[in-house]
PDB file of C-alpha atoms in Angstrom:
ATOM      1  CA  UNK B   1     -11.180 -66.824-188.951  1.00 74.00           C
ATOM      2  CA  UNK B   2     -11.731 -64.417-192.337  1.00 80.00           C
ATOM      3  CA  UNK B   3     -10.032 -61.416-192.587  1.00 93.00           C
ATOM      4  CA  UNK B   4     -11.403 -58.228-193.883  1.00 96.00           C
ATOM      5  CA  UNK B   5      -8.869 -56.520-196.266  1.00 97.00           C
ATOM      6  CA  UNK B   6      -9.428 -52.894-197.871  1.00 97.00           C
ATOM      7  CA  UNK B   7      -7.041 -51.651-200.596  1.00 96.00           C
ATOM      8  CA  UNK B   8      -5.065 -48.775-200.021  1.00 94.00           C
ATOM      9  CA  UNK B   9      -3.371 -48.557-203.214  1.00 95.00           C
ATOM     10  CA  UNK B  10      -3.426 -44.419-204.408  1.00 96.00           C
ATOM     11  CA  UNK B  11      -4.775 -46.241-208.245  1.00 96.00           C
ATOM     12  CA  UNK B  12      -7.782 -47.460-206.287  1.00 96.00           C
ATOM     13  CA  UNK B  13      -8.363 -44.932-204.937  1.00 96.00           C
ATOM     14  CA  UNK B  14      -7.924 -42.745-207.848  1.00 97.00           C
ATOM     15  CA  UNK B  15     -10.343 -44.922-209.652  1.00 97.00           C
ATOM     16  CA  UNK B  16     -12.857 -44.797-206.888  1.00 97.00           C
ATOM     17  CA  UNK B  17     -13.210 -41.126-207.039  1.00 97.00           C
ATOM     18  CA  UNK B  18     -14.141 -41.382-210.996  1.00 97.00           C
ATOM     19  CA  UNK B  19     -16.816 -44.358-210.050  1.00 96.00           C
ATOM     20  CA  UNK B  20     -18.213 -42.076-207.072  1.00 97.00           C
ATOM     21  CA  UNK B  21     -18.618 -39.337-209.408  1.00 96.00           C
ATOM     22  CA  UNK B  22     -22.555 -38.700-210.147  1.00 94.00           C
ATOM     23  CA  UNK B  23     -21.228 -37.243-213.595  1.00 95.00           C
ATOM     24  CA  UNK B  24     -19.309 -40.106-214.702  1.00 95.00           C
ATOM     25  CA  UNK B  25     -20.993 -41.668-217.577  1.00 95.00           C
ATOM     26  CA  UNK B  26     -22.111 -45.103-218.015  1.00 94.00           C
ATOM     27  CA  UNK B  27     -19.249 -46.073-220.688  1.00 95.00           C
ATOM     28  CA  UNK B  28     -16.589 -44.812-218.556  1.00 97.00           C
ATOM     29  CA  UNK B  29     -18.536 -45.876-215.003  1.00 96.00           C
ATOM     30  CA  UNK B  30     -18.275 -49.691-216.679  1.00 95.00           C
ATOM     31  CA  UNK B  31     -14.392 -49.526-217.732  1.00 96.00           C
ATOM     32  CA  UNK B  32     -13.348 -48.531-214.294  1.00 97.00           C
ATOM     33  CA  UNK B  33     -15.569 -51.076-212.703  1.00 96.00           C
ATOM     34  CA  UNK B  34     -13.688 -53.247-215.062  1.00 95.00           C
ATOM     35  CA  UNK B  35     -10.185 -51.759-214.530  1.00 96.00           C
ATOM     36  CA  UNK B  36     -10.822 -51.934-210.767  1.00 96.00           C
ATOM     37  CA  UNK B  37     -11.817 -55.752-210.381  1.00 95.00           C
ATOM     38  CA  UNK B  38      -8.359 -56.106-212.258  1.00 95.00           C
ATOM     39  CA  UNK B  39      -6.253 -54.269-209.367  1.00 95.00           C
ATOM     40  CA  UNK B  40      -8.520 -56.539-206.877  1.00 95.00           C
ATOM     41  CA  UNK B  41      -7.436 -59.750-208.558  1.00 95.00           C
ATOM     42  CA  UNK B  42      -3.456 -59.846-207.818  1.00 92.00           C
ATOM     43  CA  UNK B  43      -4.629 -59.197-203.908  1.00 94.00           C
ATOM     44  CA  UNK B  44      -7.205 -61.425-203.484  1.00 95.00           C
ATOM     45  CA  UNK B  45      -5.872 -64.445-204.951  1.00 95.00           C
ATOM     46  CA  UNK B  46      -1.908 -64.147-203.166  1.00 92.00           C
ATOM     47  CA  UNK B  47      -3.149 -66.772-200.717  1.00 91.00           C
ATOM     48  CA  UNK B  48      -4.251 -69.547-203.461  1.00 93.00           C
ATOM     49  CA  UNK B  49      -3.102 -72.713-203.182  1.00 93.00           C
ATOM     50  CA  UNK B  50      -0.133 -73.596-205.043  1.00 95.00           C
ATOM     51  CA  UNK B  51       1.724 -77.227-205.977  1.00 96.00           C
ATOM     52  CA  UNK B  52       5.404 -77.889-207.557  1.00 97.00           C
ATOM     53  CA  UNK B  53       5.613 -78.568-210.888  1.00 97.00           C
ATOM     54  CA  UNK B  54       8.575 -79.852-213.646  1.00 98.00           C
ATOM     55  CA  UNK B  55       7.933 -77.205-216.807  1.00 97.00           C
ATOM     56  CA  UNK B  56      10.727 -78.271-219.831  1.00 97.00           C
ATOM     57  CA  UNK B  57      12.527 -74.931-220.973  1.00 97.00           C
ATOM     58  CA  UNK B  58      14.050 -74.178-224.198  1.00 97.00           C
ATOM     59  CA  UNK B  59      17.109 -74.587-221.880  1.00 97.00           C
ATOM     60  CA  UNK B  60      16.472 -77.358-219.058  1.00 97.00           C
ATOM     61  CA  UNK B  61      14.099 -78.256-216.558  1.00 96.00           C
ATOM     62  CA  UNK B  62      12.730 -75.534-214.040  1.00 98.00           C
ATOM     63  CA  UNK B  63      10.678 -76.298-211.056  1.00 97.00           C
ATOM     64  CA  UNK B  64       8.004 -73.710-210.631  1.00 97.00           C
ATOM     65  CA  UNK B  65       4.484 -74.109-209.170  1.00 96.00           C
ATOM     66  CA  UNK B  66       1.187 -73.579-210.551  1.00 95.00           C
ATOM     67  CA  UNK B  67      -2.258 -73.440-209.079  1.00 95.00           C
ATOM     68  CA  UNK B  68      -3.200 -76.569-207.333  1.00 94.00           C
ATOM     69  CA  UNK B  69      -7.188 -75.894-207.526  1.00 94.00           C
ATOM     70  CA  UNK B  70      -9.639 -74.106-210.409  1.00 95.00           C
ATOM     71  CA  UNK B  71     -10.877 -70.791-209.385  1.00 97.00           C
ATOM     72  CA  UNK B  72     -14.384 -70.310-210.342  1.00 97.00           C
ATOM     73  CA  UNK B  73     -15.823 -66.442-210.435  1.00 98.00           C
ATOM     74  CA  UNK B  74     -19.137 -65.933-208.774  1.00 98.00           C
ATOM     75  CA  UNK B  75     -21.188 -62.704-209.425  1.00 97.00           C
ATOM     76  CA  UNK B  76     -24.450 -62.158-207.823  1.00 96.00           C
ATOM     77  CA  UNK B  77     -26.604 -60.749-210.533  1.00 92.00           C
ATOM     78  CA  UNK B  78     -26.804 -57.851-212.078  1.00 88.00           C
ATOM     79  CA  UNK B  79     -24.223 -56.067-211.056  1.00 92.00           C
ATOM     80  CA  UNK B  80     -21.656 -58.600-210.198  1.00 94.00           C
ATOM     81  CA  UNK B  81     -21.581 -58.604-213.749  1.00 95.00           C
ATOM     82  CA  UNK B  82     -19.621 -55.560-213.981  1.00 94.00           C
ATOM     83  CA  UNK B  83     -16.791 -57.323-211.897  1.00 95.00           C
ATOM     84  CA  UNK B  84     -15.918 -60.394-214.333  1.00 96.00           C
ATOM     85  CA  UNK B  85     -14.401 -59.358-217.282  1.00 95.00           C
ATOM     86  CA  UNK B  86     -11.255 -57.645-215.042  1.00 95.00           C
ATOM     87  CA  UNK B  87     -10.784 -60.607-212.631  1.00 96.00           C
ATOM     88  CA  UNK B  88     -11.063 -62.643-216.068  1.00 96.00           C
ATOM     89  CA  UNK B  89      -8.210 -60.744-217.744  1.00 95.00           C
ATOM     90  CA  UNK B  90      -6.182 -61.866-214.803  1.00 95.00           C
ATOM     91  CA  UNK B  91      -7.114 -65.250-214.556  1.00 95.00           C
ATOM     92  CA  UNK B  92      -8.182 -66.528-217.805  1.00 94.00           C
ATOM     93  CA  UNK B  93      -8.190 -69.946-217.223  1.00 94.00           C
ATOM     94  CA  UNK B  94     -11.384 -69.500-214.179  1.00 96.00           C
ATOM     95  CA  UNK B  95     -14.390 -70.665-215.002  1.00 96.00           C
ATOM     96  CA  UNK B  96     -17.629 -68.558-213.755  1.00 97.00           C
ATOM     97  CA  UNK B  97     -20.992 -69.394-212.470  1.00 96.00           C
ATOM     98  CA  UNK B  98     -23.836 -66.943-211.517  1.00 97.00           C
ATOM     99  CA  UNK B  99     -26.584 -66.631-209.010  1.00 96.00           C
ATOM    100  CA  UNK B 100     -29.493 -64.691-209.355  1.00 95.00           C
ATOM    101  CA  UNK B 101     -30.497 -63.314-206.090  1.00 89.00           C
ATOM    102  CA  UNK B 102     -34.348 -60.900-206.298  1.00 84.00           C
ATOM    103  CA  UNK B 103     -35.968 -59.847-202.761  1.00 75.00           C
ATOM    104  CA  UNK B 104     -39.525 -60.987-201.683  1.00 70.00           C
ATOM    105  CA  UNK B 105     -41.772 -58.452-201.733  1.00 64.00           C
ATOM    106  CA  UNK B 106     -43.700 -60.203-198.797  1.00 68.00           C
ATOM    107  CA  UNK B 107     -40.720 -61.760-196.675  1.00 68.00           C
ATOM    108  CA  UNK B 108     -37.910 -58.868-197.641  1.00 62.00           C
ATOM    109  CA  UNK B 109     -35.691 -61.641-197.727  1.00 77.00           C
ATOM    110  CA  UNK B 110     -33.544 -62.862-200.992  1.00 83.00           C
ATOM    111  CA  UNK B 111     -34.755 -65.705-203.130  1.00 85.00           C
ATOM    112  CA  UNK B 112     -32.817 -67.152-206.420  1.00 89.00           C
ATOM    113  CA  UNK B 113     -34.222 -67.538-209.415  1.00 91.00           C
ATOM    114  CA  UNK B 114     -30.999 -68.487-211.590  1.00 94.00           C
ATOM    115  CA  UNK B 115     -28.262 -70.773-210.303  1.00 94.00           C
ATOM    116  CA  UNK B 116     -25.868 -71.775-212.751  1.00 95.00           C
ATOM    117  CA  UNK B 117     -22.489 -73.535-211.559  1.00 95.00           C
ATOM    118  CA  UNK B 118     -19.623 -75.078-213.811  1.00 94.00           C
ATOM    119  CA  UNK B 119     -19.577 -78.894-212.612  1.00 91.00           C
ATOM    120  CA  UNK B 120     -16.457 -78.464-210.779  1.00 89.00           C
ATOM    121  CA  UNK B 121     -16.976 -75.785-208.472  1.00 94.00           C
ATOM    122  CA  UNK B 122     -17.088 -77.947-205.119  1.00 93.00           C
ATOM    123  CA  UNK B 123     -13.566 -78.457-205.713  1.00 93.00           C
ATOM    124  CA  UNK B 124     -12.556 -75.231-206.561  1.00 96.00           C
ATOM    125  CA  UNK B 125     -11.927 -72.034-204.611  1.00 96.00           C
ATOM    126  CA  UNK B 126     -15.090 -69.613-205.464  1.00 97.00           C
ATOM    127  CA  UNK B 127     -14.655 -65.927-205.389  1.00 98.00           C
ATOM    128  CA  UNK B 128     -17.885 -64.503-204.887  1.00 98.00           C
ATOM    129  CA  UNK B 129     -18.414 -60.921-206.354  1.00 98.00           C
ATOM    130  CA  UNK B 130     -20.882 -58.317-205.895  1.00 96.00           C
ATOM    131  CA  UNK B 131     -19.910 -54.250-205.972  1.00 95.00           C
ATOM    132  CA  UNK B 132     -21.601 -52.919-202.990  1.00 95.00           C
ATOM    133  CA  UNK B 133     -22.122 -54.844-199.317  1.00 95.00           C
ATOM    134  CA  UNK B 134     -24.753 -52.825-197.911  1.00 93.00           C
ATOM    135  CA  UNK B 135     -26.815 -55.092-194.927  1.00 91.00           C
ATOM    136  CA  UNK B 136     -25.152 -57.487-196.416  1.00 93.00           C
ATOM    137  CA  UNK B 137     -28.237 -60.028-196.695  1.00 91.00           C
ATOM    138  CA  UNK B 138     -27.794 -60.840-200.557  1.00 93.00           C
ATOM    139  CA  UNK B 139     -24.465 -62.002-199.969  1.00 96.00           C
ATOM    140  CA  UNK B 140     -24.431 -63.560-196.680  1.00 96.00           C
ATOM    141  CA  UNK B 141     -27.604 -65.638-198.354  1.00 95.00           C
ATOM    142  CA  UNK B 142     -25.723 -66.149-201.490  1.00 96.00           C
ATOM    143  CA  UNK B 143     -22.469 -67.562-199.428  1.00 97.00           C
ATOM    144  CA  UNK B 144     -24.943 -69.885-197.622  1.00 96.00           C
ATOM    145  CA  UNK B 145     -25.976 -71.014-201.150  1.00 95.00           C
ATOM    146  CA  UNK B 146     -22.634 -72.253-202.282  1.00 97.00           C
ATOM    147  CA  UNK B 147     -22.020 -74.179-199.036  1.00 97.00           C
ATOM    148  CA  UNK B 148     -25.202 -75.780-199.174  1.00 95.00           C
ATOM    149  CA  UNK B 149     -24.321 -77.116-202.503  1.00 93.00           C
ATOM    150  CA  UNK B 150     -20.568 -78.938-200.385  1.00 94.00           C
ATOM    151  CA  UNK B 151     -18.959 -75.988-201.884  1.00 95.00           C
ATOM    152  CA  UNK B 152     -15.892 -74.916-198.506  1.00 93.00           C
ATOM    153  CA  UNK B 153     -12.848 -72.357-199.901  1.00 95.00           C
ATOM    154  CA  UNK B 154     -15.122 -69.268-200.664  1.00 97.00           C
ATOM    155  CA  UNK B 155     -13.958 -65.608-201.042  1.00 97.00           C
ATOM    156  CA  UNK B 156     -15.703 -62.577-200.959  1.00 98.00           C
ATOM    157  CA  UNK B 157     -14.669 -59.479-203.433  1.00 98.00           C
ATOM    158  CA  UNK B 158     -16.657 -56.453-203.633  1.00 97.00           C
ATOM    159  CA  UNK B 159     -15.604 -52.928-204.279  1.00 97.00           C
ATOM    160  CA  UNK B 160     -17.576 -50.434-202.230  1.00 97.00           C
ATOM    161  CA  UNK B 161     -18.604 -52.231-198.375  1.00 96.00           C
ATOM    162  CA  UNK B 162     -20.779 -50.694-194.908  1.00 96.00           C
ATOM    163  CA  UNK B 163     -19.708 -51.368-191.460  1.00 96.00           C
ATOM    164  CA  UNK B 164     -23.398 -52.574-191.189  1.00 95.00           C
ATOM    165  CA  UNK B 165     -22.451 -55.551-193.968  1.00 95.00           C
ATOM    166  CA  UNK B 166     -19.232 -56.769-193.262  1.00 96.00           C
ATOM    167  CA  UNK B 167     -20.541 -57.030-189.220  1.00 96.00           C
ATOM    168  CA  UNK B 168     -23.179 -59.555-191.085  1.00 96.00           C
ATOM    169  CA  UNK B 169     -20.794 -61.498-193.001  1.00 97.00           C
ATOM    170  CA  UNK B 170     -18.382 -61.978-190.596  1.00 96.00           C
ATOM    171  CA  UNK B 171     -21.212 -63.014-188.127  1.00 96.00           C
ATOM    172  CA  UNK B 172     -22.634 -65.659-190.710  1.00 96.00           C
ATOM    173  CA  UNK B 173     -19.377 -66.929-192.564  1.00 97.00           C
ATOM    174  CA  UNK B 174     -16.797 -65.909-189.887  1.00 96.00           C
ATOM    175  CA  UNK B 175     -14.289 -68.861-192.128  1.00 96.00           C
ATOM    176  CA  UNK B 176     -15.025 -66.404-195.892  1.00 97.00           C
ATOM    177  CA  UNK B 177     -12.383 -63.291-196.246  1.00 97.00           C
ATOM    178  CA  UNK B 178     -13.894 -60.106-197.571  1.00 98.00           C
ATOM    179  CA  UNK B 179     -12.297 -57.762-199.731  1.00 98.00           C
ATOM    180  CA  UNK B 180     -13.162 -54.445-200.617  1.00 98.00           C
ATOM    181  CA  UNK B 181     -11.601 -51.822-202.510  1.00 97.00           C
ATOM    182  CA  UNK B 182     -13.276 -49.125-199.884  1.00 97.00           C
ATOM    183  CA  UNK B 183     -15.345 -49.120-196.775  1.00 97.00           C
ATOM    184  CA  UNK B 184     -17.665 -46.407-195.873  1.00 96.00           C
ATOM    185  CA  UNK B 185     -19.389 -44.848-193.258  1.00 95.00           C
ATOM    186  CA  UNK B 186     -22.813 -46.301-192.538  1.00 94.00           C
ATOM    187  CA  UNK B 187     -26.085 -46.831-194.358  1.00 93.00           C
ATOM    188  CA  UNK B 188     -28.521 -44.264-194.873  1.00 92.00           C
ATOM    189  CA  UNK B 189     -32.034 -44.697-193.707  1.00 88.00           C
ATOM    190  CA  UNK B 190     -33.358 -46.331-197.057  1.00 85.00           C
ATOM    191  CA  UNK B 191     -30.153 -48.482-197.607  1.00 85.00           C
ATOM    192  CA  UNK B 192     -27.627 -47.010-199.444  1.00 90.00           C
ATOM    193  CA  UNK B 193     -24.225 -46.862-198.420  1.00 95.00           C
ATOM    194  CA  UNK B 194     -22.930 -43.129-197.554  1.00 96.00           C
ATOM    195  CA  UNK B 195     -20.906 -42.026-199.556  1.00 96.00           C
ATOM    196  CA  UNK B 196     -21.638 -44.580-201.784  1.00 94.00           C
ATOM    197  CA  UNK B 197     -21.860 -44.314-205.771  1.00 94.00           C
ATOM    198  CA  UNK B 198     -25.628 -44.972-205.585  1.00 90.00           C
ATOM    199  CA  UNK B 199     -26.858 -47.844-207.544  1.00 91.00           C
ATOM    200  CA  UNK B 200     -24.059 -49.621-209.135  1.00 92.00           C
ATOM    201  CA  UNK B 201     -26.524 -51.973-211.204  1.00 91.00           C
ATOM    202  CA  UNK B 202     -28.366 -48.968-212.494  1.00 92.00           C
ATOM    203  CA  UNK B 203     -25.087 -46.864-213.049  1.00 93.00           C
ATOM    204  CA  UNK B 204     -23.129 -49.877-214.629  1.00 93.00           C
ATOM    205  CA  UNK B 205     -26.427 -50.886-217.504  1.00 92.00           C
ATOM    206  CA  UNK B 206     -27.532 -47.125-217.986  1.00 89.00           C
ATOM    207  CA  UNK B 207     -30.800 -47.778-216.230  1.00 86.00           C
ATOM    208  CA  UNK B 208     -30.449 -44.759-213.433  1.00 67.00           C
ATOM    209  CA  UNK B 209     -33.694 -42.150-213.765  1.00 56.00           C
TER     210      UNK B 209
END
């Protein structure tokens, strides 16, 4: 069964409070983004799977362990851009794919029109990223994606999550863990999540009205 963890660290949450701001600018709105998907990567990845290994010191042997599978990074475009770069910093060696998830304007539901993964990925543990998890029906159809393609050890990272959302994902993919750096109250009547940060796509690539 997945677990739902929220961060509770007082940096996230000072960091959230500069994201939810409507007068943070889009410079600084993308470095915390950045700064924050950083602090999400030591928590999210404690439970990867590790294997012993002999490393050669300047001194002697040591045993130590190392990561027994490639991570591969996940956003959902656009905004799950804004995530990569800080879980990146933190685990340079991951390789990242992308999925490009648009709604039909007939059938409301999400279609992809870009699907991009590194060869490897169905042996790899995939961390999924996308800021907000609203209804949660972009990422629940993006998770079904991945497993369609034989891909099993998935994890989902996002930073701001609704009640209404995480009660989809855990319905869907009860097996995929969601983390969040906050979870909020509800979502409005048109969607958004209350209190939000409004559009994170718009607000990360300067294209808010």
């Amino acid at each position: 069964m997945g677990k739902v963890f929220v961060f509770e660290h007082p940096l996230m949450h000072h960091k959230l409070s500069i994201i939810r701001d409507e007068q943070t600018n889009t410079k600084l709105f993308r470095e915390v983004i950045d700064e924050i998907g950083m602090l999400m990567a030591y928590e999210v990845t404690k439970n990867l799977p590790t294997e012993n290994v002999i490393v050669k010191t300047p001194i002697t042997e040591a045993k130590c362990k190392k990561l027994k599978k490639d991570v591969v990074i996940v956003p959902i475009l656009r905004a799950g851009i804004g995530m990569v770069d800080g879980l990146t910093a933190v685990i340079p060696q991951a390789k990242v794919g992308h999925i490009g998830l648009a709604r039909d304007e007939k059938t409301l539901q999400p279609q992809e029109y870009y699907v991009k993964f590194p060869d490897s990925i169905t042996e790899s543990t995939v961390i999924l990223v996308d800021p907000m998890l609203a209804t949660g029906g972009s990422v629940s159809y993006a998770i079904k994606l991945l497993k369609n393609r034989g891909i099993k050890d998935i994890i989902y990272a996002g930073i701001v999550g609704a009640p209404e959302g995480v009660k989809r994902i855990k319905k869907d993919h009860p097996d995929v863990d969601i983390y969040l750096a906050a979870l909020d109250d509800k979502l409005n009547e048109v969607g958004y999540i209350v209190p939000g940060l409004g559009d994170c796509g718009d607000r990360l690539f300067g294209t808010k009205k």
